[in-house]
mmCIF file of C-alpha atoms and ligand atoms in Angstrom:
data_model
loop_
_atom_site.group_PDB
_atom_site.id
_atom_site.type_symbol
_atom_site.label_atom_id
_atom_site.label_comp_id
_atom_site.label_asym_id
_atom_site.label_seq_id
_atom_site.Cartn_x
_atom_site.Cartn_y
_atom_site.Cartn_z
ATOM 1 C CA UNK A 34 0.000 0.000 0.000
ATOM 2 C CA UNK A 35 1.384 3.382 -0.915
ATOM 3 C CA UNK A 36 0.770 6.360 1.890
ATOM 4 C CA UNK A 37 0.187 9.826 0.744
ATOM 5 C CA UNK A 38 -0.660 12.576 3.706
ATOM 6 C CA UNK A 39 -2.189 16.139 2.622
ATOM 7 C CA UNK A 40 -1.945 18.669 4.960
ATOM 8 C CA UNK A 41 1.621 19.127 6.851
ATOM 9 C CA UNK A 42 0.548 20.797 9.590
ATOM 10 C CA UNK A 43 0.212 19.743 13.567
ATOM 11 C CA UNK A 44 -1.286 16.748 12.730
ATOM 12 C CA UNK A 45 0.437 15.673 9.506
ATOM 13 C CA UNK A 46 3.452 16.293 10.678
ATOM 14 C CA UNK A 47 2.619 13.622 13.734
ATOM 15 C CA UNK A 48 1.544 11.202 11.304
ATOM 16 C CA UNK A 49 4.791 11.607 9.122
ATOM 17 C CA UNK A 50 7.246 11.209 12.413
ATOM 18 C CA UNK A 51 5.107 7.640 13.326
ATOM 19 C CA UNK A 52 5.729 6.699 9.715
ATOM 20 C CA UNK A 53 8.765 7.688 9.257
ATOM 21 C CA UNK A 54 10.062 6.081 12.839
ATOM 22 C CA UNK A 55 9.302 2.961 10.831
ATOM 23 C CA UNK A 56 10.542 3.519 8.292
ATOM 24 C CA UNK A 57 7.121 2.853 5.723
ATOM 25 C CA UNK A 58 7.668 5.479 2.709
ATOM 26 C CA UNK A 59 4.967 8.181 2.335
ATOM 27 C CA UNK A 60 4.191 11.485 0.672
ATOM 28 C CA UNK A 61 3.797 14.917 2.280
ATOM 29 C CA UNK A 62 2.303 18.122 0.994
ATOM 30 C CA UNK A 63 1.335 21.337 2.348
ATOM 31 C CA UNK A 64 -0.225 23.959 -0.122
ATOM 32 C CA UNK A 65 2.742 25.878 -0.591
ATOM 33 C CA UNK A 66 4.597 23.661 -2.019
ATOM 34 C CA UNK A 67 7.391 21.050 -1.620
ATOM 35 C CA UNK A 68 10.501 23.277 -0.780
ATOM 36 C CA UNK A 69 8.299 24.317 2.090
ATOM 37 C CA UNK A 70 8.615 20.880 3.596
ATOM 38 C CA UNK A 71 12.617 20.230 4.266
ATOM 39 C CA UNK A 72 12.821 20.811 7.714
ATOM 40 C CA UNK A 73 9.822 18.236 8.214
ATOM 41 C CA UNK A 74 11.238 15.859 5.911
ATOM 42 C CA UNK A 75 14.487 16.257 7.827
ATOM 43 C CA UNK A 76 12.903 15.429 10.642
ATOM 44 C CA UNK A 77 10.855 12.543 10.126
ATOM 45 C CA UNK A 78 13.573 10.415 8.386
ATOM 46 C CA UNK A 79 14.122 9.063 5.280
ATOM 47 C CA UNK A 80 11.112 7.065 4.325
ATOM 48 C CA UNK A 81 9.171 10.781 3.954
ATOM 49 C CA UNK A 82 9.013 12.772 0.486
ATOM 50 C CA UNK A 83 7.632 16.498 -0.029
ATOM 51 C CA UNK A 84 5.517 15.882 -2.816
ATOM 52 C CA UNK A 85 2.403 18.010 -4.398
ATOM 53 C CA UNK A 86 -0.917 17.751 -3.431
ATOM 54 C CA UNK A 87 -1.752 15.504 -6.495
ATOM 55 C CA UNK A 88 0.889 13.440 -5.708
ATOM 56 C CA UNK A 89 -0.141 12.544 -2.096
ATOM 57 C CA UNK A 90 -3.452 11.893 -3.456
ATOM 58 C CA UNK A 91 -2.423 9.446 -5.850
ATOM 59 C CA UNK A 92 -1.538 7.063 -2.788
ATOM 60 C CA UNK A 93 -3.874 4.047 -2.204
ATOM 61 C CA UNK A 94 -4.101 5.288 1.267
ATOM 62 C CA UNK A 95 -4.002 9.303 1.977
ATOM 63 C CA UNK A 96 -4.404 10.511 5.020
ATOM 64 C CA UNK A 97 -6.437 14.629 4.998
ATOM 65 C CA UNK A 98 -5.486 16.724 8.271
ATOM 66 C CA UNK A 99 -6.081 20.429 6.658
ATOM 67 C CA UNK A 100 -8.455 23.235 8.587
ATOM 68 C CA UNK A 101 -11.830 22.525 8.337
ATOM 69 C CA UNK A 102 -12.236 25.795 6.630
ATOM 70 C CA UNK A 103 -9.894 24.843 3.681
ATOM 71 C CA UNK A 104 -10.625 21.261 3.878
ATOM 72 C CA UNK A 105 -13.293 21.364 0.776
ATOM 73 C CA UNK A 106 -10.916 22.879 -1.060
ATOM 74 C CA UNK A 107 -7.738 20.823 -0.494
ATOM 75 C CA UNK A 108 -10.292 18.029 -1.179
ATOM 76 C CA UNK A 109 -11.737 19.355 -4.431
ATOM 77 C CA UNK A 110 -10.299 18.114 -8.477
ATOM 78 C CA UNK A 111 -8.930 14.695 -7.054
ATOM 79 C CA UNK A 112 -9.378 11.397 -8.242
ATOM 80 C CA UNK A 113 -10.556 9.911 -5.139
ATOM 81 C CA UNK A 114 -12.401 7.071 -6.879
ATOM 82 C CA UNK A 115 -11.464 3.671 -4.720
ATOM 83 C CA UNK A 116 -9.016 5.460 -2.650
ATOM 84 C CA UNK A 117 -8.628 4.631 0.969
ATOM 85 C CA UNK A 118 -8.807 8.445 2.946
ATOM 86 C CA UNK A 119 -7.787 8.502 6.482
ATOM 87 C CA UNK A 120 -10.353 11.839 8.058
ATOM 88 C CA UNK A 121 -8.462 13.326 10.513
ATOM 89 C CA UNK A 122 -10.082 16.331 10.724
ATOM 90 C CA UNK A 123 -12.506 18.005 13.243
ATOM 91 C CA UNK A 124 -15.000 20.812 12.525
ATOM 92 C CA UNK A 125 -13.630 23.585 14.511
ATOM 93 C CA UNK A 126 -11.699 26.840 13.544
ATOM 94 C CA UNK A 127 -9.903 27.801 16.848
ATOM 95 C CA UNK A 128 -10.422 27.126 20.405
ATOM 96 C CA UNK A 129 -12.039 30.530 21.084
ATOM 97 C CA UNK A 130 -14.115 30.717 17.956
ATOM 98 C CA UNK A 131 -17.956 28.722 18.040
ATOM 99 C CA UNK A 132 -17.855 25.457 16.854
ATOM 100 C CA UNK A 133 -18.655 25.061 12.893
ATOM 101 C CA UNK A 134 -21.906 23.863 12.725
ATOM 102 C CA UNK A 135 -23.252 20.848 10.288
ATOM 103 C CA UNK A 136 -26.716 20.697 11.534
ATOM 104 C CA UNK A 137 -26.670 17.492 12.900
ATOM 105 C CA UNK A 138 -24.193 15.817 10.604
ATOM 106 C CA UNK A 139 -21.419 13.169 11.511
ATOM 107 C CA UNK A 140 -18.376 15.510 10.255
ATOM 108 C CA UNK A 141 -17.107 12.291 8.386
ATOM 109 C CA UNK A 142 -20.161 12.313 6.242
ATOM 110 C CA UNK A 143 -19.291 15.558 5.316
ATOM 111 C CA UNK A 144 -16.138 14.884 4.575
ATOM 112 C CA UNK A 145 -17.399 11.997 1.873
ATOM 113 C CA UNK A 146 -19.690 13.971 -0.052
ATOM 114 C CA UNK A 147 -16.260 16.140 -0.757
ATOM 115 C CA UNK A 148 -14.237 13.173 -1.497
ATOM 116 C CA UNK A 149 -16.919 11.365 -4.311
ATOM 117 C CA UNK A 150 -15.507 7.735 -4.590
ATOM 118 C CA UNK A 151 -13.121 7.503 -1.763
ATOM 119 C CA UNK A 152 -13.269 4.731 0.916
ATOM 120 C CA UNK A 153 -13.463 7.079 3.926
ATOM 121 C CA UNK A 154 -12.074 5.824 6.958
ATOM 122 C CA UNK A 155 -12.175 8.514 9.893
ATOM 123 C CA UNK A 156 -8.893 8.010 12.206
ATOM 124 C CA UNK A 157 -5.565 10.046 13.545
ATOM 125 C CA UNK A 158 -8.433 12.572 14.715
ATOM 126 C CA UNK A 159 -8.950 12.402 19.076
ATOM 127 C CA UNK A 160 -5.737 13.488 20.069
ATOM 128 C CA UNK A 161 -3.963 16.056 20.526
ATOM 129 C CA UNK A 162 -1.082 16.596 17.737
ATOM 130 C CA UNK A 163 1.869 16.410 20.140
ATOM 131 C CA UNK A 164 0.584 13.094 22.105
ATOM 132 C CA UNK A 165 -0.135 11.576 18.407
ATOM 133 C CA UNK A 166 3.276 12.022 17.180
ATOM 134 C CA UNK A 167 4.560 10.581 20.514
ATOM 135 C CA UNK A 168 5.982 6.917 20.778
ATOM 136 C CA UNK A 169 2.491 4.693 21.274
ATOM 137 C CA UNK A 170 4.401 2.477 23.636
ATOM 138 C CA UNK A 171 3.181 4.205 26.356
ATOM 139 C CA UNK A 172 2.512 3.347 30.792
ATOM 140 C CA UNK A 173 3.506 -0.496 29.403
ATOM 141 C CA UNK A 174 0.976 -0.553 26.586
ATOM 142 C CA UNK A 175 -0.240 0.518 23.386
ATOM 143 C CA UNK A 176 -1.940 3.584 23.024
ATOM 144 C CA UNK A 177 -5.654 3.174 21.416
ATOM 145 C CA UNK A 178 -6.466 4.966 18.254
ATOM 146 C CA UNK A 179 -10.486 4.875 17.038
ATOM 147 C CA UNK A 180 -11.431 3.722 13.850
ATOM 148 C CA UNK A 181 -15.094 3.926 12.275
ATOM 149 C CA UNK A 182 -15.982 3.883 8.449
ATOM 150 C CA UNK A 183 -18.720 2.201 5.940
ATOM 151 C CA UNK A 184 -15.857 0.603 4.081
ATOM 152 C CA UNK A 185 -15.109 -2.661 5.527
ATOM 153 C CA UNK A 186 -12.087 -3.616 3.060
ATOM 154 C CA UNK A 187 -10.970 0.034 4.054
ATOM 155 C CA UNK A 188 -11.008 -0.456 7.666
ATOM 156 C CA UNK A 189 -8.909 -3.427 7.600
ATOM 157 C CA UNK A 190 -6.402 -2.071 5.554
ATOM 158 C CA UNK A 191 -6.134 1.301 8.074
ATOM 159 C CA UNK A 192 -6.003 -1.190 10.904
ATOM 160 C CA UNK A 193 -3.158 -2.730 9.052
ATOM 161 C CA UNK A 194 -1.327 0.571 9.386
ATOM 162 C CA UNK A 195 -2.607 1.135 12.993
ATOM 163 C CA UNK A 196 -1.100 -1.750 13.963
ATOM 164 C CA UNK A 197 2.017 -1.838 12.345
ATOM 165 C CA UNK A 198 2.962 1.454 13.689
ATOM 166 C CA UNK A 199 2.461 0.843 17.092
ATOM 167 C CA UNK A 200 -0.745 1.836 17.406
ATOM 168 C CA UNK A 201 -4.009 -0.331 19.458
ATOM 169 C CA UNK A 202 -6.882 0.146 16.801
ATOM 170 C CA UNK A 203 -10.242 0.014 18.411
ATOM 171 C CA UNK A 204 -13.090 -0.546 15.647
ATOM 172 C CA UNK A 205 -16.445 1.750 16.513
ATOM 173 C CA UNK A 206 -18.344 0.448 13.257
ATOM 174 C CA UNK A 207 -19.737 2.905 10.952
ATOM 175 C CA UNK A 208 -19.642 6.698 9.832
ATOM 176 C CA UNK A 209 -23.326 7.148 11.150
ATOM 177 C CA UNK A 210 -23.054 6.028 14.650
ATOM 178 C CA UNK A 211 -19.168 5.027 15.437
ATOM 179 C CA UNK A 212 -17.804 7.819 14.035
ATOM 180 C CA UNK A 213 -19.751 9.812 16.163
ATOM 181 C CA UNK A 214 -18.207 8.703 19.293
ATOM 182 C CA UNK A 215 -14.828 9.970 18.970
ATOM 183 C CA UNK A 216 -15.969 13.217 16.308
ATOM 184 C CA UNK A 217 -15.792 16.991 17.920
ATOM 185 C CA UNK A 218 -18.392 18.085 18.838
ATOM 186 C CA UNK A 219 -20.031 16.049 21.544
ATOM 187 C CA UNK A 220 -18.266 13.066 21.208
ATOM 188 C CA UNK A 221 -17.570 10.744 24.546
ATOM 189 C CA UNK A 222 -14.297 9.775 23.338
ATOM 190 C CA UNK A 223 -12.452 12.697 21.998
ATOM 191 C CA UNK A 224 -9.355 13.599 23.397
ATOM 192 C CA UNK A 225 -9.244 10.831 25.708
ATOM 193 C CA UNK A 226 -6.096 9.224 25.278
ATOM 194 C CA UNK A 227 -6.072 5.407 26.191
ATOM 195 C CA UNK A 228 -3.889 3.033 26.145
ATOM 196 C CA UNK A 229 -4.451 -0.797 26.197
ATOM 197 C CA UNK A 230 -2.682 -2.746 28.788
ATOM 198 C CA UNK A 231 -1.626 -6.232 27.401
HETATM 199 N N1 LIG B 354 -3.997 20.182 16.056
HETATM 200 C C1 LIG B 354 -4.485 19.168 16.738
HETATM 201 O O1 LIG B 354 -4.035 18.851 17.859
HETATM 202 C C2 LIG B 354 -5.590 18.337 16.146
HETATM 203 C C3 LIG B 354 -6.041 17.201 16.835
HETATM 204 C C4 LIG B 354 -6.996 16.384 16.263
HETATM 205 C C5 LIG B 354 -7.525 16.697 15.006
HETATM 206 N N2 LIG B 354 -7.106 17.823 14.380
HETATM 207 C C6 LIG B 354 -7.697 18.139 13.063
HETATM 208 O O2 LIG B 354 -6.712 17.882 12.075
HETATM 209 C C7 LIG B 354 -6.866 18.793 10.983
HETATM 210 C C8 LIG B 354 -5.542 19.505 10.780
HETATM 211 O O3 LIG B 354 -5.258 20.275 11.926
HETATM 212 P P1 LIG B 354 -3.799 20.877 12.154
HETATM 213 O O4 LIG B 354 -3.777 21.408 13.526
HETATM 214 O O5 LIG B 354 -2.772 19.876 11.709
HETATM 215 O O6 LIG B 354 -3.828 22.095 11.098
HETATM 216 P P2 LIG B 354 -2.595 22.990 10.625
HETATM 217 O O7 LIG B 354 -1.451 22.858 11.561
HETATM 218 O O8 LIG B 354 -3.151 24.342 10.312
HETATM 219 O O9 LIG B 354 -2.151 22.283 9.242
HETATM 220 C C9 LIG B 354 -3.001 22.285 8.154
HETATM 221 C C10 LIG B 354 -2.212 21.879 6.923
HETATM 222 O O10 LIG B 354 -3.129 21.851 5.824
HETATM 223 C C11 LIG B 354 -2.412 22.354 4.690
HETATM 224 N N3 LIG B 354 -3.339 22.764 3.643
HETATM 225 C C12 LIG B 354 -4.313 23.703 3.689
HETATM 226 N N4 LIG B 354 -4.928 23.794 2.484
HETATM 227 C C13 LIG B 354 -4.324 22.873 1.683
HETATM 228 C C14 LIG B 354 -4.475 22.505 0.322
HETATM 229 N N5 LIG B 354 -5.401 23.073 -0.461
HETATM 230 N N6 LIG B 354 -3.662 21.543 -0.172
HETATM 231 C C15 LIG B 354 -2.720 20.960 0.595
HETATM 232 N N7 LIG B 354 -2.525 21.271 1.897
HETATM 233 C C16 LIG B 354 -3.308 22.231 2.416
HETATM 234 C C17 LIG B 354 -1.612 23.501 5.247
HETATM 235 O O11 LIG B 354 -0.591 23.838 4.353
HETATM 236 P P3 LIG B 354 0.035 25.324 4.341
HETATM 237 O O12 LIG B 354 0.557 25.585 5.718
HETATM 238 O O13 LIG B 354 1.124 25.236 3.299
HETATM 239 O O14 LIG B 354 -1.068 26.265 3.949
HETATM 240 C C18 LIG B 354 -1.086 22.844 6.538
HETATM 241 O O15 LIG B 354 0.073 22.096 6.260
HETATM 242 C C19 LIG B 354 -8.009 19.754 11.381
HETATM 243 O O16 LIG B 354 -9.192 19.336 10.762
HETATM 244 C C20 LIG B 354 -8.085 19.602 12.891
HETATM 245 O O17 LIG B 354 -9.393 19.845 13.392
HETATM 246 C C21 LIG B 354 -6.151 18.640 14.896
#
């Protein structure tokens, strides 16, 4: 499976490290551009490329961690027919500001009816960026990430990932309910960071 990540931000960056730490090769883009990306890149190791935004989303798997406010748009004249996307993204613009409202709407729905075709897995999205990019191994465990999509061929193949980089996966089922347990706003699970013991 090839990785692509758009968006290279606080939370792409945290997915890069975890992929690069081992070592599984993946595309990063921001939307300035490539030469943007070299002190990322330097960090995260080897197995990391600065690529376009295209280029990410040519991946079979692509993770999306961009604003909500310029997610539509970073979204918008890709080919995202049978492609696995990894949702990362929450419906807020700043901690101060009202959160964006989507009348009623699991934000991962949302985020499929700007994605037409893709396998839409939502993931990478209840904690905070600096405890994601941190080692899983954590207190003598694994520390849990949620998954929750419609896709079931999807889901395995993101648990795949979850698992190989360190990650616990925890499956909540499907956009319309699961999803909802660990999306901002109002979900039980967000931010809670667990971590399974044995
Ligand atoms: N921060 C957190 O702790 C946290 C935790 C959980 C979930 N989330 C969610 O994760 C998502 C990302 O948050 P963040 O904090 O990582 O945001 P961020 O630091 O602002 O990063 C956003 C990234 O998106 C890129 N971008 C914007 N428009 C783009 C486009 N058209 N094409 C390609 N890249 C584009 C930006 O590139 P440029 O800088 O070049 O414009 C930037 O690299 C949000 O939906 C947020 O709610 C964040």
């Amino acid at each position: 499976m090839t990785i692509g990540i758009i968006g290279a931000g606080n939370i792409g960056s945290a997915i890069a490290v975890r992929l690069g730490a081992k070592g599984i090769p993946a595309t990063i883009a921001n939307s300035r551009g490539p030469d943007t990306l070299a002190e990322l890149i330097a960090k995260a190791g080897p197995s990391i490329t600065a690529g376009t935004r295209e280029e990410a989303a040519s991946k079979d798997i692509v993770f999306v961690a961009v604003k909500w406010l310029r997610l539509q748009g970073a979204l918008a004249g890709l080919d995202w027919n049978g492609r696995i996307l990894i949702d990362t993204n929450n419906p807020i613009v700043s901690m101060d500001v009202p959160m964006i409202d989507l009348a009623g709407r699991a934000t991962t729905s949302v985020v499929q009816d700007w994605a037409p075709g893709a396998r839409v897995v939502k993931a990478f999205n209840h904690l905070a960026a600096p405890v994601l990019a941190k080692d899983p191994h954590a207190e003598g465990g694994r520390r849990v990430l949620f998954y929750a999509g419609d896709d079931e061929g999807a889901k395995a193949d993101v648990a795949d990932l979850i698992d190989q980089l360190g990650f616990f996966g925890l499956d909540l089922g499907d956009v319309e309910s699961g999803s909802r347990l660990f999306q901002t706003p109002n979900g039980p699970l967000i931010s809670h960071d667990f971590v399974k013991i044995g």
